[in-house]
PDB file of C-alpha atoms in Angstrom:
ATOM      1  CA  VAL F   1      34.181  54.399  60.461  1.00 48.00           C
ATOM      2  CA  ASP F   2      30.764  55.066  62.718  1.00 62.00           C
ATOM      3  CA  GLU F   3      31.155  52.436  64.598  1.00 72.00           C
ATOM      4  CA  ASN F   4      35.020  53.043  65.696  1.00 80.00           C
ATOM      5  CA  ASP F   5      34.005  57.147  66.235  1.00 87.00           C
ATOM      6  CA  SER F   6      31.530  56.142  68.799  1.00 90.00           C
ATOM      7  CA  LEU F   7      34.416  53.625  71.054  1.00 91.00           C
ATOM      8  CA  ARG F   8      36.521  56.986  70.424  1.00 91.00           C
ATOM      9  CA  ARG F   9      33.475  59.430  71.853  1.00 92.00           C
ATOM     10  CA  ALA F  10      33.046  56.175  74.824  1.00 93.00           C
ATOM     11  CA  VAL F  11      36.678  56.425  75.993  1.00 94.00           C
ATOM     12  CA  ALA F  12      36.705  60.437  75.623  1.00 93.00           C
ATOM     13  CA  SER F  13      33.606  60.032  77.725  1.00 94.00           C
ATOM     14  CA  HIS F  14      35.215  57.709  80.287  1.00 94.00           C
ATOM     15  CA  ALA F  15      37.912  60.015  80.513  1.00 96.00           C
ATOM     16  CA  PRO F  16      40.516  57.679  81.786  1.00 97.00           C
ATOM     17  CA  GLU F  17      43.116  58.453  83.805  1.00 97.00           C
ATOM     18  CA  VAL F  18      44.853  55.206  83.775  1.00 98.00           C
ATOM     19  CA  VAL F  19      45.335  52.802  80.928  1.00 98.00           C
ATOM     20  CA  VAL F  20      46.360  49.130  81.522  1.00 97.00           C
ATOM     21  CA  TYR F  21      48.177  48.486  78.276  1.00 97.00           C
ATOM     22  CA  PHE F  22      47.955  44.441  78.206  1.00 97.00           C
ATOM     23  CA  SER F  23      49.388  42.160  75.247  1.00 97.00           C
ATOM     24  CA  GLY F  24      51.004  38.789  74.588  1.00 95.00           C
ATOM     25  CA  PRO F  25      50.264  35.627  73.094  1.00 96.00           C
ATOM     26  CA  VAL F  26      47.639  32.670  73.929  1.00 96.00           C
ATOM     27  CA  GLY F  27      48.377  31.197  77.579  1.00 95.00           C
ATOM     28  CA  THR F  28      49.198  34.866  78.768  1.00 95.00           C
ATOM     29  CA  THR F  29      46.084  36.272  80.239  1.00 96.00           C
ATOM     30  CA  TYR F  30      47.089  35.455  83.841  1.00 94.00           C
ATOM     31  CA  GLN F  31      49.809  38.095  83.699  1.00 92.00           C
ATOM     32  CA  LEU F  32      46.495  40.427  83.553  1.00 95.00           C
ATOM     33  CA  ASN F  33      44.819  38.647  85.423  1.00 94.00           C
ATOM     34  CA  VAL F  34      46.842  38.908  88.702  1.00 91.00           C
ATOM     35  CA  TRP F  35      46.499  42.477  88.433  1.00 92.00           C
ATOM     36  CA  LEU F  36      42.605  42.773  88.031  1.00 94.00           C
ATOM     37  CA  GLU F  37      41.202  42.962  91.752  1.00 92.00           C
ATOM     38  CA  THR F  38      43.787  45.482  92.264  1.00 91.00           C
ATOM     39  CA  LEU F  39      43.009  47.451  89.176  1.00 94.00           C
ATOM     40  CA  GLU F  40      39.640  47.490  90.410  1.00 94.00           C
ATOM     41  CA  ARG F  41      40.523  49.035  93.908  1.00 92.00           C
ATOM     42  CA  LEU F  42      42.147  52.127  92.034  1.00 93.00           C
ATOM     43  CA  PRO F  43      40.615  55.760  92.992  1.00 94.00           C
ATOM     44  CA  ARG F  44      41.251  56.624  89.543  1.00 96.00           C
ATOM     45  CA  ARG F  45      39.070  56.213  86.211  1.00 97.00           C
ATOM     46  CA  THR F  46      40.883  53.012  84.812  1.00 98.00           C
ATOM     47  CA  LEU F  47      40.958  51.586  81.096  1.00 98.00           C
ATOM     48  CA  LEU F  48      41.923  47.856  79.722  1.00 98.00           C
ATOM     49  CA  LEU F  49      43.409  48.172  76.718  1.00 98.00           C
ATOM     50  CA  VAL F  50      44.168  44.812  75.328  1.00 98.00           C
ATOM     51  CA  ARG F  51      45.514  43.863  72.056  1.00 97.00           C
ATOM     52  CA  GLU F  52      44.411  40.175  71.479  1.00 97.00           C
ATOM     53  CA  ARG F  53      40.870  39.752  71.599  1.00 97.00           C
ATOM     54  CA  HIS F  54      42.083  36.019  72.603  1.00 98.00           C
ATOM     55  CA  HIS F  55      42.635  37.549  76.009  1.00 98.00           C
ATOM     56  CA  LEU F  56      38.798  37.956  76.780  1.00 97.00           C
ATOM     57  CA  GLU F  57      38.348  33.842  76.910  1.00 97.00           C
ATOM     58  CA  THR F  58      40.471  33.679  79.730  1.00 97.00           C
ATOM     59  CA  MET F  59      40.171  36.929  81.481  1.00 97.00           C
ATOM     60  CA  LEU F  60      38.955  37.141  85.169  1.00 96.00           C
ATOM     61  CA  PRO F  61      35.633  38.391  85.630  1.00 97.00           C
ATOM     62  CA  THR F  62      36.458  42.748  85.903  1.00 97.00           C
ATOM     63  CA  GLY F  63      33.956  45.498  85.995  1.00 96.00           C
ATOM     64  CA  LEU F  64      36.682  47.782  84.531  1.00 97.00           C
ATOM     65  CA  PRO F  65      35.987  48.719  80.546  1.00 97.00           C
ATOM     66  CA  ILE F  66      37.748  47.090  78.063  1.00 97.00           C
ATOM     67  CA  VAL F  67      39.203  48.180  74.846  1.00 97.00           C
ATOM     68  CA  ILE F  68      40.388  45.680  72.293  1.00 96.00           C
ATOM     69  CA  ALA F  69      43.156  47.923  70.088  1.00 95.00           C
ATOM     70  CA  PRO F  70      44.471  44.844  67.773  1.00 95.00           C
ATOM     71  CA  ARG F  71      46.690  47.958  65.514  1.00 94.00           C
ATOM     72  CA  ALA F  72      49.128  50.271  66.432  1.00 94.00           C
ATOM     73  CA  VAL F  73      46.821  52.524  64.822  1.00 93.00           C
ATOM     74  CA  ASP F  74      43.747  51.644  66.927  1.00 93.00           C
ATOM     75  CA  VAL F  75      45.964  52.086  70.174  1.00 94.00           C
ATOM     76  CA  GLU F  76      46.192  55.995  68.747  1.00 92.00           C
ATOM     77  CA  PHE F  77      42.709  56.336  67.928  1.00 91.00           C
ATOM     78  CA  VAL F  78      41.494  55.403  71.102  1.00 91.00           C
ATOM     79  CA  HIS F  79      44.175  57.203  73.229  1.00 93.00           C
ATOM     80  CA  ALA F  80      42.144  60.206  75.508  1.00 94.00           C
ATOM     81  CA  ASP F  81      43.877  63.021  76.472  1.00 95.00           C
ATOM     82  CA  SER F  82      42.675  62.435  79.920  1.00 97.00           C
ATOM     83  CA  VAL F  83      45.308  59.398  80.599  1.00 97.00           C
ATOM     84  CA  LEU F  84      47.788  60.475  83.062  1.00 97.00           C
ATOM     85  CA  VAL F  85      49.606  56.815  83.230  1.00 97.00           C
ATOM     86  CA  ALA F  86      50.067  53.831  81.387  1.00 97.00           C
ATOM     87  CA  LEU F  87      50.597  50.224  82.985  1.00 97.00           C
ATOM     88  CA  TYR F  88      52.583  47.648  81.300  1.00 96.00           C
ATOM     89  CA  PRO F  89      52.427  44.124  83.345  1.00 94.00           C
ATOM     90  CA  THR F  90      54.342  42.453  80.202  1.00 91.00           C
ATOM     91  CA  THR F  91      57.638  42.784  78.326  1.00 89.00           C
ATOM     92  CA  VAL F  92      56.408  42.767  74.826  1.00 91.00           C
ATOM     93  CA  ILE F  93      57.700  44.600  71.914  1.00 91.00           C
ATOM     94  CA  ARG F  94      53.951  45.445  71.429  1.00 94.00           C
ATOM     95  CA  ASN F  95      54.590  47.935  74.039  1.00 93.00           C
ATOM     96  CA  ASN F  96      56.083  50.492  71.966  1.00 94.00           C
ATOM     97  CA  HIS F  97      52.671  51.419  70.458  1.00 95.00           C
ATOM     98  CA  MET F  98      51.748  52.953  73.631  1.00 96.00           C
ATOM     99  CA  ILE F  99      54.568  54.246  75.270  1.00 96.00           C
ATOM    100  CA  ARG F 100      55.286  56.726  71.775  1.00 94.00           C
ATOM    101  CA  ILE F 101      52.503  58.182  72.703  1.00 95.00           C
ATOM    102  CA  PRO F 102      53.627  61.543  74.686  1.00 94.00           C
ATOM    103  CA  GLY F 103      52.416  63.477  77.644  1.00 95.00           C
ATOM    104  CA  VAL F 104      51.962  59.874  79.356  1.00 97.00           C
ATOM    105  CA  ARG F 105      53.733  58.255  82.083  1.00 97.00           C
ATOM    106  CA  HIS F 106      54.950  54.918  81.249  1.00 97.00           C
ATOM    107  CA  ILE F 107      55.014  52.318  83.760  1.00 96.00           C
ATOM    108  CA  PHE F 108      56.276  48.822  84.192  1.00 95.00           C
ATOM    109  CA  ILE F 109      54.600  46.793  87.001  1.00 92.00           C
ATOM    110  CA  ASN F 110      55.533  43.271  85.795  1.00 85.00           C
ATOM    111  CA  HIS F 111      53.400  40.190  86.396  1.00 77.00           C
ATOM    112  CA  GLY F 112      55.476  38.748  89.059  1.00 68.00           C
ATOM    113  CA  ASP F 113      58.793  39.165  90.682  1.00 65.00           C
ATOM    114  CA  GLY F 114      61.667  36.424  90.449  1.00 60.00           C
ATOM    115  CA  ASP F 115      64.991  35.707  89.352  1.00 56.00           C
ATOM    116  CA  LYS F 116      63.988  35.068  85.466  1.00 59.00           C
ATOM    117  CA  ALA F 117      66.073  37.003  83.270  1.00 58.00           C
ATOM    118  CA  VAL F 118      62.513  39.177  82.107  1.00 59.00           C
ATOM    119  CA  THR F 119      62.323  40.673  85.684  1.00 62.00           C
ATOM    120  CA  TYR F 120      65.194  43.140  85.100  1.00 66.00           C
ATOM    121  CA  SER F 121      65.237  43.290  81.323  1.00 76.00           C
ATOM    122  CA  PRO F 122      67.069  45.862  79.654  1.00 76.00           C
ATOM    123  CA  LEU F 123      63.978  47.068  77.797  1.00 85.00           C
ATOM    124  CA  HIS F 124      62.863  48.130  81.105  1.00 89.00           C
ATOM    125  CA  ARG F 125      64.684  51.294  80.986  1.00 90.00           C
ATOM    126  CA  VAL F 126      62.577  52.745  77.955  1.00 93.00           C
ATOM    127  CA  PHE F 127      60.232  53.591  81.295  1.00 95.00           C
ATOM    128  CA  ASP F 128      59.722  56.108  83.542  1.00 96.00           C
ATOM    129  CA  GLU F 129      59.511  53.786  86.128  1.00 95.00           C
ATOM    130  CA  ILE F 130      59.188  50.214  87.415  1.00 93.00           C
ATOM    131  CA  TRP F 131      57.685  49.820  90.069  1.00 91.00           C
ATOM    132  CA  VAL F 132      58.722  46.332  92.224  1.00 90.00           C
ATOM    133  CA  ALA F 133      58.288  44.444  95.151  1.00 86.00           C
ATOM    134  CA  GLY F 134      61.055  45.137  97.433  1.00 87.00           C
ATOM    135  CA  ALA F 135      64.571  45.933  97.395  1.00 88.00           C
ATOM    136  CA  ALA F 136      65.828  42.235  96.174  1.00 86.00           C
ATOM    137  CA  ALA F 137      63.884  43.387  92.944  1.00 86.00           C
ATOM    138  CA  CYS F 138      66.187  46.884  93.255  1.00 88.00           C
ATOM    139  CA  ASP F 139      69.291  45.076  93.572  1.00 89.00           C
ATOM    140  CA  ARG F 140      68.517  42.355  90.348  1.00 87.00           C
ATOM    141  CA  TYR F 141      68.204  45.738  88.652  1.00 87.00           C
ATOM    142  CA  LEU F 142      70.934  47.654  89.546  1.00 89.00           C
ATOM    143  CA  THR F 143      73.530  44.894  90.113  1.00 88.00           C
ATOM    144  CA  ARG F 144      72.948  43.497  86.044  1.00 80.00           C
ATOM    145  CA  GLY F 145      74.490  46.934  84.905  1.00 68.00           C
ATOM    146  CA  GLU F 146      71.538  47.343  81.989  1.00 76.00           C
ATOM    147  CA  GLY F 147      70.988  50.719  82.199  1.00 85.00           C
ATOM    148  CA  ILE F 148      68.331  50.883  84.551  1.00 89.00           C
ATOM    149  CA  ARG F 149      68.655  54.204  86.868  1.00 92.00           C
ATOM    150  CA  PRO F 150      68.214  54.091  91.032  1.00 93.00           C
ATOM    151  CA  ASP F 151      65.399  57.038  90.069  1.00 95.00           C
ATOM    152  CA  GLN F 152      63.284  54.248  87.858  1.00 94.00           C
ATOM    153  CA  LEU F 153      62.789  52.172  91.121  1.00 93.00           C
ATOM    154  CA  VAL F 154      59.778  52.651  92.889  1.00 92.00           C
ATOM    155  CA  VAL F 155      59.401  49.894  95.567  1.00 90.00           C
ATOM    156  CA  VAL F 156      55.607  49.438  96.140  1.00 87.00           C
ATOM    157  CA  GLY F 157      55.527  45.994  97.511  1.00 81.00           C
ATOM    158  CA  ARG F 158      53.042  43.362  96.271  1.00 75.00           C
ATOM    159  CA  PRO F 159      49.813  45.275  95.855  1.00 66.00           C
ATOM    160  CA  GLN F 160      47.826  42.016  94.986  1.00 65.00           C
ATOM    161  CA  LEU F 161      47.982  40.904  98.795  1.00 64.00           C
ATOM    162  CA  ALA F 162      46.511  44.406 100.535  1.00 63.00           C
ATOM    163  CA  HIS F 163      43.239  42.795 100.751  1.00 60.00           C
ATOM    164  CA  ILE F 164      44.722  39.966 103.044  1.00 57.00           C
ATOM    165  CA  GLU F 165      44.555  40.456 106.639  1.00 62.00           C
ATOM    166  CA  GLY F 166      44.690  38.115 109.792  1.00 57.00           C
ATOM    167  CA  ARG F 167      47.335  36.061 108.620  1.00 57.00           C
ATOM    168  CA  ARG F 168      49.373  34.096 111.541  1.00 61.00           C
ATOM    169  CA  PRO F 169      53.079  33.483 111.507  1.00 64.00           C
ATOM    170  CA  VAL F 170      53.848  30.081 109.779  1.00 64.00           C
ATOM    171  CA  ASP F 171      55.789  28.032 112.373  1.00 65.00           C
ATOM    172  CA  PRO F 172      59.402  27.284 110.811  1.00 63.00           C
ATOM    173  CA  GLY F 173      59.615  23.974 112.992  1.00 63.00           C
ATOM    174  CA  ARG F 174      56.518  22.722 110.553  1.00 55.00           C
TER     175      ARG F 174
END
């Protein structure tokens, strides 16, 4: 109990404004890894809340603080009042353990954009916002009739590519 209280005080002291909530089976850590560099550039105090310890084995190095919260009660226990936004890169049933926390803006950020059904799942309608790469993603959501509202969709591009500069156009003849 003393160790848990120390963890809770440490999280409160860090006062995260953004929590990145991640859960998934072995082999899915890449879905978090694609966001780490971008998350490190956020101008807000950020915390990684990871549900399964096995992700530490394949997670890329990061300077962001990480809390492992294996049980739903652990998610609630370490929640800080400072949290404004929760970001979700995956669609997993365990997301509901964080989504049920009131007073937080819950945003689905996905781990990639494509034509797979998971990228326009009706489950995403539980989120306050769904951040997408562009118009094609908006179209996928809105033409499926899955209950996603246009006001939920926010076009953010691909933040993971923001650091790439000086690229030359590709010669279409090559």
